mmCIF file with all atom_site columns, C-alpha atoms in Angstrom:
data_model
loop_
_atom_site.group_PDB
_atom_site.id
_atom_site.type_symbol
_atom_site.label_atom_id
_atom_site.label_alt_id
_atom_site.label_comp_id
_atom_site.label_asym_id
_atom_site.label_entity_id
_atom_site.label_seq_id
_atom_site.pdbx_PDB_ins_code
_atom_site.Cartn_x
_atom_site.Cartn_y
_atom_site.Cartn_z
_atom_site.occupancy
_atom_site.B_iso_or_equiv
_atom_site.pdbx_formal_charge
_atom_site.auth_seq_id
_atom_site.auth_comp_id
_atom_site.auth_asym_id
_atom_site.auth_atom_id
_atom_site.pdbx_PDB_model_num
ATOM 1   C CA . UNK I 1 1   ? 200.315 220.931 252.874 1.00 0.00 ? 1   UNK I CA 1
ATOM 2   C CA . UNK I 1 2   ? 198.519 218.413 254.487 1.00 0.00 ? 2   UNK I CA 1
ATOM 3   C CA . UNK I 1 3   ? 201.962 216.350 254.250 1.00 0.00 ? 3   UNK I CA 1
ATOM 4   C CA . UNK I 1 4   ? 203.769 219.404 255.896 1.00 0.00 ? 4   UNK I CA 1
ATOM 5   C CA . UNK I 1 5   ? 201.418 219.076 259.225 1.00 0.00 ? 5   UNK I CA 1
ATOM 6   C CA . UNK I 1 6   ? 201.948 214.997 259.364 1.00 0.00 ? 6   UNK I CA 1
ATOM 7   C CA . UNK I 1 7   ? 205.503 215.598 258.839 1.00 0.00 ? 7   UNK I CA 1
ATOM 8   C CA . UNK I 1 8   ? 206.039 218.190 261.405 1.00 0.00 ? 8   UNK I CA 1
ATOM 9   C CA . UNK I 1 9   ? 203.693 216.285 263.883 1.00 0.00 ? 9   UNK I CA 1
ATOM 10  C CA . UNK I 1 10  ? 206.231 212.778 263.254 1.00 0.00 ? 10  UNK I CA 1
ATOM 11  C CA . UNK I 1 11  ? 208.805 215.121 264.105 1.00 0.00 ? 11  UNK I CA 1
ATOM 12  C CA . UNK I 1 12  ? 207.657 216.383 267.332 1.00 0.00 ? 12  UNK I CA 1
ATOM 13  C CA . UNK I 1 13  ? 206.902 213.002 268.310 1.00 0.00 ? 13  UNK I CA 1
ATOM 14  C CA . UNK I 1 14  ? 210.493 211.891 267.744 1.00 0.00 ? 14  UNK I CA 1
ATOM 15  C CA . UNK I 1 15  ? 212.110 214.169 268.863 1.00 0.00 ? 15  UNK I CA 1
ATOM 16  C CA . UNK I 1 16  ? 210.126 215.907 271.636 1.00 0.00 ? 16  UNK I CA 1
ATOM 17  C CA . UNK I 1 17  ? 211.295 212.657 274.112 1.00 0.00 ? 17  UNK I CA 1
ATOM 18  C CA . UNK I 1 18  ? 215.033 213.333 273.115 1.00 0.00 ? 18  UNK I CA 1
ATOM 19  C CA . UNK I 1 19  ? 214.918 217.450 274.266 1.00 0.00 ? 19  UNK I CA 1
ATOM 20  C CA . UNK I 1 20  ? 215.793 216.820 277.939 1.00 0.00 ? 20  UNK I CA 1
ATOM 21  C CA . UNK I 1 21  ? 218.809 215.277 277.726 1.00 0.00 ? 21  UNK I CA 1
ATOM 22  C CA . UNK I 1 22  ? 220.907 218.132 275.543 1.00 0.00 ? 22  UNK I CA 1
ATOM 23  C CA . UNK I 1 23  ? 218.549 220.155 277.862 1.00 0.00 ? 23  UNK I CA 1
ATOM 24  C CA . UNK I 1 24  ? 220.311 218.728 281.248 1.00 0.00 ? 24  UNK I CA 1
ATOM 25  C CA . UNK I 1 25  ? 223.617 218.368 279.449 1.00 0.00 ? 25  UNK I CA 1
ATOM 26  C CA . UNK I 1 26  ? 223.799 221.725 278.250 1.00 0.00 ? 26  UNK I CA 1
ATOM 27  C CA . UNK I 1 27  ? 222.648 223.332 281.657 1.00 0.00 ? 27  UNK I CA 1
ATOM 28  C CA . UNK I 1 28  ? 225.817 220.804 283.367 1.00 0.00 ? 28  UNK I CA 1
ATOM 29  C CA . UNK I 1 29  ? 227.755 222.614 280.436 1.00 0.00 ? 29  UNK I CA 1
ATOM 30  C CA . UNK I 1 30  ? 226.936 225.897 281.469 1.00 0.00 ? 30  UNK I CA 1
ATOM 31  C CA . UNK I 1 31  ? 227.965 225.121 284.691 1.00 0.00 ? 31  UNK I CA 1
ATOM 32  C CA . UNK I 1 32  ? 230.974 223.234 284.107 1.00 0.00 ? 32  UNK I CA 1
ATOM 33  C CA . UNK I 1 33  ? 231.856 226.551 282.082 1.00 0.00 ? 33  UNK I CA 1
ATOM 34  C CA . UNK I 1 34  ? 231.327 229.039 284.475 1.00 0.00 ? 34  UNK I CA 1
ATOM 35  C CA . UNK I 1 35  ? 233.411 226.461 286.733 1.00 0.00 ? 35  UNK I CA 1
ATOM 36  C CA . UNK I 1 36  ? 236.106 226.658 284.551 1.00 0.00 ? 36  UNK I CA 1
ATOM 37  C CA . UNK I 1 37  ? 236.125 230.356 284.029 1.00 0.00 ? 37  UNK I CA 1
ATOM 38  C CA . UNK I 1 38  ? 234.577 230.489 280.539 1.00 0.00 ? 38  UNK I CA 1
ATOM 39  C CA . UNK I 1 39  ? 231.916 232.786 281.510 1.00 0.00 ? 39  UNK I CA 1
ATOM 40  C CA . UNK I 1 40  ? 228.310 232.701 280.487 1.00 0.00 ? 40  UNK I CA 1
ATOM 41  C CA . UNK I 1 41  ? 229.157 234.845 277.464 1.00 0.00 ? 41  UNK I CA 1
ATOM 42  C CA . UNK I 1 42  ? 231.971 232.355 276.330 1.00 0.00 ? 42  UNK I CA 1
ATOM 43  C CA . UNK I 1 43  ? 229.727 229.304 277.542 1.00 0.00 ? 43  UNK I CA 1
ATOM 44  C CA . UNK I 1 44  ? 226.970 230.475 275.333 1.00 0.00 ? 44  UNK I CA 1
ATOM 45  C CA . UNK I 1 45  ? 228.828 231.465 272.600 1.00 0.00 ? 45  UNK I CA 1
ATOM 46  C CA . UNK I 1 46  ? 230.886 228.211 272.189 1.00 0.00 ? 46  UNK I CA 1
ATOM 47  C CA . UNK I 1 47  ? 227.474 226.120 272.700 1.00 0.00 ? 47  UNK I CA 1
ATOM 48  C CA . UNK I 1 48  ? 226.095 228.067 270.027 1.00 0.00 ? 48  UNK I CA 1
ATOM 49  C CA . UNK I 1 49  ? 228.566 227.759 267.445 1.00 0.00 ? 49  UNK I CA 1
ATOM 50  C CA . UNK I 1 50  ? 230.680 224.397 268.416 1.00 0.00 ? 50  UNK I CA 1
ATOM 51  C CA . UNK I 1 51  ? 227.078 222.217 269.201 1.00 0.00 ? 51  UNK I CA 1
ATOM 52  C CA . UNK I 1 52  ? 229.151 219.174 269.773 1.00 0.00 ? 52  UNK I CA 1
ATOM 53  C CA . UNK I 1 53  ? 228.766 218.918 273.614 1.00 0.00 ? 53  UNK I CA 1
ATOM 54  C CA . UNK I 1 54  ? 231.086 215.841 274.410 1.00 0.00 ? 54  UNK I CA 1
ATOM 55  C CA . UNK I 1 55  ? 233.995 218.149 272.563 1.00 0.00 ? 55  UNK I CA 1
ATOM 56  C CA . UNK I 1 56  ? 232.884 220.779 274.806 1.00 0.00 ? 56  UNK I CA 1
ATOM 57  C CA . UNK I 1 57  ? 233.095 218.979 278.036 1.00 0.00 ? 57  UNK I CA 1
ATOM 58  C CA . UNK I 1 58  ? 236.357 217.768 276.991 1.00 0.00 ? 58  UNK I CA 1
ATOM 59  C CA . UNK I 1 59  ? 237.629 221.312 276.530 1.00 0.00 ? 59  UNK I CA 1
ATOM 60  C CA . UNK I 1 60  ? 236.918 222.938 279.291 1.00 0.00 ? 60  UNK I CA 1
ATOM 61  C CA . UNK I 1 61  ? 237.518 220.091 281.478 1.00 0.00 ? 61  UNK I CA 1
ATOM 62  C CA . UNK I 1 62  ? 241.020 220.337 279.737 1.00 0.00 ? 62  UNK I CA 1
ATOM 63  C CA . UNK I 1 63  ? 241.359 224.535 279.985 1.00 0.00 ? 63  UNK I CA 1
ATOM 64  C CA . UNK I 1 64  ? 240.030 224.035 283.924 1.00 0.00 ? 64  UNK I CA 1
ATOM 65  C CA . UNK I 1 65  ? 242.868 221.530 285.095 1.00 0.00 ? 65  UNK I CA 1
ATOM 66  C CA . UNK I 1 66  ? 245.519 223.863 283.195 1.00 0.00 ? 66  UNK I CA 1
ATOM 67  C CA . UNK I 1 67  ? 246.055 222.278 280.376 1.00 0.00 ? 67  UNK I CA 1
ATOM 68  C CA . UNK I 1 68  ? 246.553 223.858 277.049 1.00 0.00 ? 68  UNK I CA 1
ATOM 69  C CA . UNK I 1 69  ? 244.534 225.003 274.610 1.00 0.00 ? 69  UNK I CA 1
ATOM 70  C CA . UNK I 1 70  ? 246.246 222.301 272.051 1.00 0.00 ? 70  UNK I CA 1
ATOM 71  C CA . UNK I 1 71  ? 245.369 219.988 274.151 1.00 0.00 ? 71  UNK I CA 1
ATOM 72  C CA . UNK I 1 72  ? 241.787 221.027 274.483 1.00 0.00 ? 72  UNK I CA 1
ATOM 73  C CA . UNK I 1 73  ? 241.490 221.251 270.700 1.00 0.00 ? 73  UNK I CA 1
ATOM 74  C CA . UNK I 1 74  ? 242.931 218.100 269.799 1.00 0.00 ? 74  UNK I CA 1
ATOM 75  C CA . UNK I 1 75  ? 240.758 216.082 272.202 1.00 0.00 ? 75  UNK I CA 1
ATOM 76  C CA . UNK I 1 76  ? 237.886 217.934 270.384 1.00 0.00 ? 76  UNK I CA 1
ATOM 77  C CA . UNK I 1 77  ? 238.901 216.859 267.252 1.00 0.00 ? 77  UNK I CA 1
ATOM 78  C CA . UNK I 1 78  ? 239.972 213.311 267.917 1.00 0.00 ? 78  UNK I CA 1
ATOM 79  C CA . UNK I 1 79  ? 235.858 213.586 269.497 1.00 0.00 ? 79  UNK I CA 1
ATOM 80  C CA . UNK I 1 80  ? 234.682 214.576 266.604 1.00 0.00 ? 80  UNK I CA 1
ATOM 81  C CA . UNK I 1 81  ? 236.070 212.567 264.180 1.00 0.00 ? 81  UNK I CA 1
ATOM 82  C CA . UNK I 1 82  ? 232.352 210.268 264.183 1.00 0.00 ? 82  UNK I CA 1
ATOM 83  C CA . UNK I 1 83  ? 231.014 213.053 262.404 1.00 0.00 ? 83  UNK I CA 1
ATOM 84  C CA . UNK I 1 84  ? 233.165 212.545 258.977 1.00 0.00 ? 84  UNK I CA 1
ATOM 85  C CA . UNK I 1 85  ? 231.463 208.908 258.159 1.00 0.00 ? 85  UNK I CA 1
ATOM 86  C CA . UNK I 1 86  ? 228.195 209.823 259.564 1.00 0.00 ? 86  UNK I CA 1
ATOM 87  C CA . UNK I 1 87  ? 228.264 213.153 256.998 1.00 0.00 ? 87  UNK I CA 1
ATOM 88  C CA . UNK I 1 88  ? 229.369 210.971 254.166 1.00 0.00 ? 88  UNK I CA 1
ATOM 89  C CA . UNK I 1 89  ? 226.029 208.764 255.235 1.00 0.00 ? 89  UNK I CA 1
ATOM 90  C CA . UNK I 1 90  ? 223.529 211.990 254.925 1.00 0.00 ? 90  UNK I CA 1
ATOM 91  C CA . UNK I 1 91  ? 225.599 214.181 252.749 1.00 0.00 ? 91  UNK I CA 1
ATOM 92  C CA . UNK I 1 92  ? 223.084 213.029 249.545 1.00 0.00 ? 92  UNK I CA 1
ATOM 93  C CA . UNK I 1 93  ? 220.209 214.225 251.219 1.00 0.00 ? 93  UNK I CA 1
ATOM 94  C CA . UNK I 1 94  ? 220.968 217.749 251.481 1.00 0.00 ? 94  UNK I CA 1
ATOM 95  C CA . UNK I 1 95  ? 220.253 220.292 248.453 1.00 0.00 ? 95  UNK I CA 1
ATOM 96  C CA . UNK I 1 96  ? 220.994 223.784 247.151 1.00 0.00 ? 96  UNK I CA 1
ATOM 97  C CA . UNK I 1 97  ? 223.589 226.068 247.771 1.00 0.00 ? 97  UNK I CA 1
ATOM 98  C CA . UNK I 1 98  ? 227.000 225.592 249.845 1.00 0.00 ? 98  UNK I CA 1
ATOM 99  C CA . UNK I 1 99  ? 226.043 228.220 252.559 1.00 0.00 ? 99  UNK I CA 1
ATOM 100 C CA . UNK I 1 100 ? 222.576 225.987 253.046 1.00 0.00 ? 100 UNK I CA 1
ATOM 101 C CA . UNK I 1 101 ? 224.039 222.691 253.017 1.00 0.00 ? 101 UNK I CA 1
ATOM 102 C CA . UNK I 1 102 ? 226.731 223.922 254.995 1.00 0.00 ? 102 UNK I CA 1
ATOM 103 C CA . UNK I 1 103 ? 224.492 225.428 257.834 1.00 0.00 ? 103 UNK I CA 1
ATOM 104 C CA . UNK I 1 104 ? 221.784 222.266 257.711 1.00 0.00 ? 104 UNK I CA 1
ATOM 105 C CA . UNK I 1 105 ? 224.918 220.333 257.808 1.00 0.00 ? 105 UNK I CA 1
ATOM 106 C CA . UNK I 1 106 ? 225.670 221.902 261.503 1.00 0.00 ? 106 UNK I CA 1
ATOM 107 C CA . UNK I 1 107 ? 222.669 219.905 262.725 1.00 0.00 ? 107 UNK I CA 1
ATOM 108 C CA . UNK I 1 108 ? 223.763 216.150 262.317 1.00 0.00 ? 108 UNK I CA 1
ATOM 109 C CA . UNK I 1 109 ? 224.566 215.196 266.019 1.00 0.00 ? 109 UNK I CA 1
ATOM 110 C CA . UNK I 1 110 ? 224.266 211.353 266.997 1.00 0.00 ? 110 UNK I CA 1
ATOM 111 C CA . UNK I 1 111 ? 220.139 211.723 267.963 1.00 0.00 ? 111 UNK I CA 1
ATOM 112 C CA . UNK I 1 112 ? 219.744 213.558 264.558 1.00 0.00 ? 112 UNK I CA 1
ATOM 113 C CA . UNK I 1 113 ? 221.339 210.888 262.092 1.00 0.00 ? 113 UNK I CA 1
ATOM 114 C CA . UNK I 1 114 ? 219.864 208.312 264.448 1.00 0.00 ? 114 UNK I CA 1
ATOM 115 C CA . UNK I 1 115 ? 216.239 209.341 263.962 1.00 0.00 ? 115 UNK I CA 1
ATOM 116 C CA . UNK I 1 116 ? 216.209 210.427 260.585 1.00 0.00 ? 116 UNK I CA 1
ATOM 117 C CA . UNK I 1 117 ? 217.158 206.951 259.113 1.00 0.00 ? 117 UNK I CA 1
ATOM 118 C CA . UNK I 1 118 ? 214.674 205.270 257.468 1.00 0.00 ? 118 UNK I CA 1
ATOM 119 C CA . UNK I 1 119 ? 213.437 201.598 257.455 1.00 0.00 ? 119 UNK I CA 1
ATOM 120 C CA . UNK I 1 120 ? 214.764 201.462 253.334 1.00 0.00 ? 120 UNK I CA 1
ATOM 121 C CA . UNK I 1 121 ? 218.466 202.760 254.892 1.00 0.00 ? 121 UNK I CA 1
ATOM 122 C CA . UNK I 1 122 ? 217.815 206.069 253.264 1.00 0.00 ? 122 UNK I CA 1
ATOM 123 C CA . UNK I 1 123 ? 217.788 209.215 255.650 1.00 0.00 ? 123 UNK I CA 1
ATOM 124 C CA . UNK I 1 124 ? 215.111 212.126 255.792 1.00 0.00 ? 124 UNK I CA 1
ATOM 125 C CA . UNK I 1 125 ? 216.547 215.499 255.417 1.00 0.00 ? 125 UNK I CA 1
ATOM 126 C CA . UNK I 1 126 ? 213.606 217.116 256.754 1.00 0.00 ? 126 UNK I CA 1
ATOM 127 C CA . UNK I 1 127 ? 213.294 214.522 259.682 1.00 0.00 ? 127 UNK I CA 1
ATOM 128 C CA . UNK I 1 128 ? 217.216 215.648 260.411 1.00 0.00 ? 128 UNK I CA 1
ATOM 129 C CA . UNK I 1 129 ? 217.105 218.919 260.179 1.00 0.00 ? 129 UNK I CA 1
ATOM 130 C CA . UNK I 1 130 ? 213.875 219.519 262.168 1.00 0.00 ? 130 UNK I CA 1
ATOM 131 C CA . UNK I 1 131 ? 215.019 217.240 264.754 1.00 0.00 ? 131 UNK I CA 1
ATOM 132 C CA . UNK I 1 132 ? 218.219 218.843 264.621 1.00 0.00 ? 132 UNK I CA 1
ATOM 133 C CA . UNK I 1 133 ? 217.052 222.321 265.411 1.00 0.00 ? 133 UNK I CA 1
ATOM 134 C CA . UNK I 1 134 ? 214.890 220.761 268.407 1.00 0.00 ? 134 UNK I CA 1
ATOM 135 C CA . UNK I 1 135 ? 218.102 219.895 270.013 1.00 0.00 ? 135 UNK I CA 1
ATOM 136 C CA . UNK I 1 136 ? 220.415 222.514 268.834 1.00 0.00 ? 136 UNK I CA 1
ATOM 137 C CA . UNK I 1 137 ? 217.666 224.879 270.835 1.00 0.00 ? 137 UNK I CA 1
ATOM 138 C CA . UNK I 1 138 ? 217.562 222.561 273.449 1.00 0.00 ? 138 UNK I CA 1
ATOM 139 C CA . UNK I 1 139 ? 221.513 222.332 274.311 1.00 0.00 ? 139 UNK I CA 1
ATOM 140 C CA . UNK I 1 140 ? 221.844 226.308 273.822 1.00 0.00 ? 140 UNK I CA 1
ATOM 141 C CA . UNK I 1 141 ? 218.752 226.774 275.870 1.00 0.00 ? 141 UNK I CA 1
ATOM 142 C CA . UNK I 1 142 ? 220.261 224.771 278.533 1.00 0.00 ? 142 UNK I CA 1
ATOM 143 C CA . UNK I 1 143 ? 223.788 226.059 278.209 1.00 0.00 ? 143 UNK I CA 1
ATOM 144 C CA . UNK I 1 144 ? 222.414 229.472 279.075 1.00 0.00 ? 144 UNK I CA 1
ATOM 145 C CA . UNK I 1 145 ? 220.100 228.445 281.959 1.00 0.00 ? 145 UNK I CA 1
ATOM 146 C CA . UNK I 1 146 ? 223.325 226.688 283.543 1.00 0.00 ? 146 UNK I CA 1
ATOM 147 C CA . UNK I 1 147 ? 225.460 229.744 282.634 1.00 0.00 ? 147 UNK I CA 1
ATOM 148 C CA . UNK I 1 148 ? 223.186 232.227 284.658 1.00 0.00 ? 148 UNK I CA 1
ATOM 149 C CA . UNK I 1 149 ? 222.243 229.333 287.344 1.00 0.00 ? 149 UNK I CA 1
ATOM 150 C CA . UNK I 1 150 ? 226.002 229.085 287.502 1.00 0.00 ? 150 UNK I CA 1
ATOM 151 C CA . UNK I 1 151 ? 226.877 233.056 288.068 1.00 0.00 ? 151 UNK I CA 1
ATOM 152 C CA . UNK I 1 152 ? 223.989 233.278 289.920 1.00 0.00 ? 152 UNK I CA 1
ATOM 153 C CA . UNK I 1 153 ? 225.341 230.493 292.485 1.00 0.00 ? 153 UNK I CA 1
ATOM 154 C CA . UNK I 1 154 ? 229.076 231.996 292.064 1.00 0.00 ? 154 UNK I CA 1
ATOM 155 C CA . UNK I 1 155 ? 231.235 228.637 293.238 1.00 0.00 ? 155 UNK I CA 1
ATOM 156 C CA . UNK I 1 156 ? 229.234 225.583 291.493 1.00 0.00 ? 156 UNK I CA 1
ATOM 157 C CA . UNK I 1 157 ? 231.891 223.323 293.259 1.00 0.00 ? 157 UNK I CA 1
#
């Protein structure tokens, strides 16, 4: 137990200093959304289930100049592409069943794989996922307070 508490205190301290930036990003998200015509709903919604925020700038910057939703997926593809080596990196790490691994899996972003590597080159699941969820909350959080901020404000331009 007592490992638990040291654990859980490492991982605030890690990644407690990294919150504000998916906060920020996601509330420009939110905005750049409503912007585009998303709506908070749809801003929310695709923050929540996409969590890959440079892909999500790139597709509604793409959907708000009038280009096409090919477009806007490809871009967030070709974005994403990091992610395949990095998940080969971590993929040891995680255990148990397909729907677990595939949901703890959702939480590798760039800050995540970052912080969780250790000084022996091997990577801390817990570490990961923990600091994963801080900024999953974090960019979702901020998503919807740039949503509303943006509805509330009507034009953001």
């Amino acid at each position: 137990m007592r490992e638990l508490v040291e654990h859980q205190s490492e991982l605030r301290r890690a990644a407690l200093p990294l919150a504000i930036a998916p906060l920020l990003f996601g509330a420009s998200f939110g905005l750049l959304a409503i912007d585009a015509g998303l709506g908070a709903p749809g801003a929310v919604v695709m923050s929540a289930t996409t969590f890959a925020g440079s892909a999500q700038f790139a597709v509604v910057s793409i959907l708000a100049v009038g280009g096409g939703i090919a477009s806007a997926i490809l871009a967030a593809v070709l974005l994403n592409a990091r992610y395949a080596p990095i998940s080969v990196s971590v993929g040891p790490i995680f255990v148990g069943g397909r729907p677990r691994r595939l949901l703890e899996a959702q939480l590798i972003v760039d800050e995540s794989w970052a912080m969780s590597r250790r000084p022996d080159g091997r990577y801390d699941r817990r570490l990961l996922v923990g600091a994963g969820l801080v900024l999953y909350a974090c960019w979702v959080g901020g998503t919807i307070i740039g949503a509303l901020a943006g509805e509330a404000l009507g034009d953001p331009a």
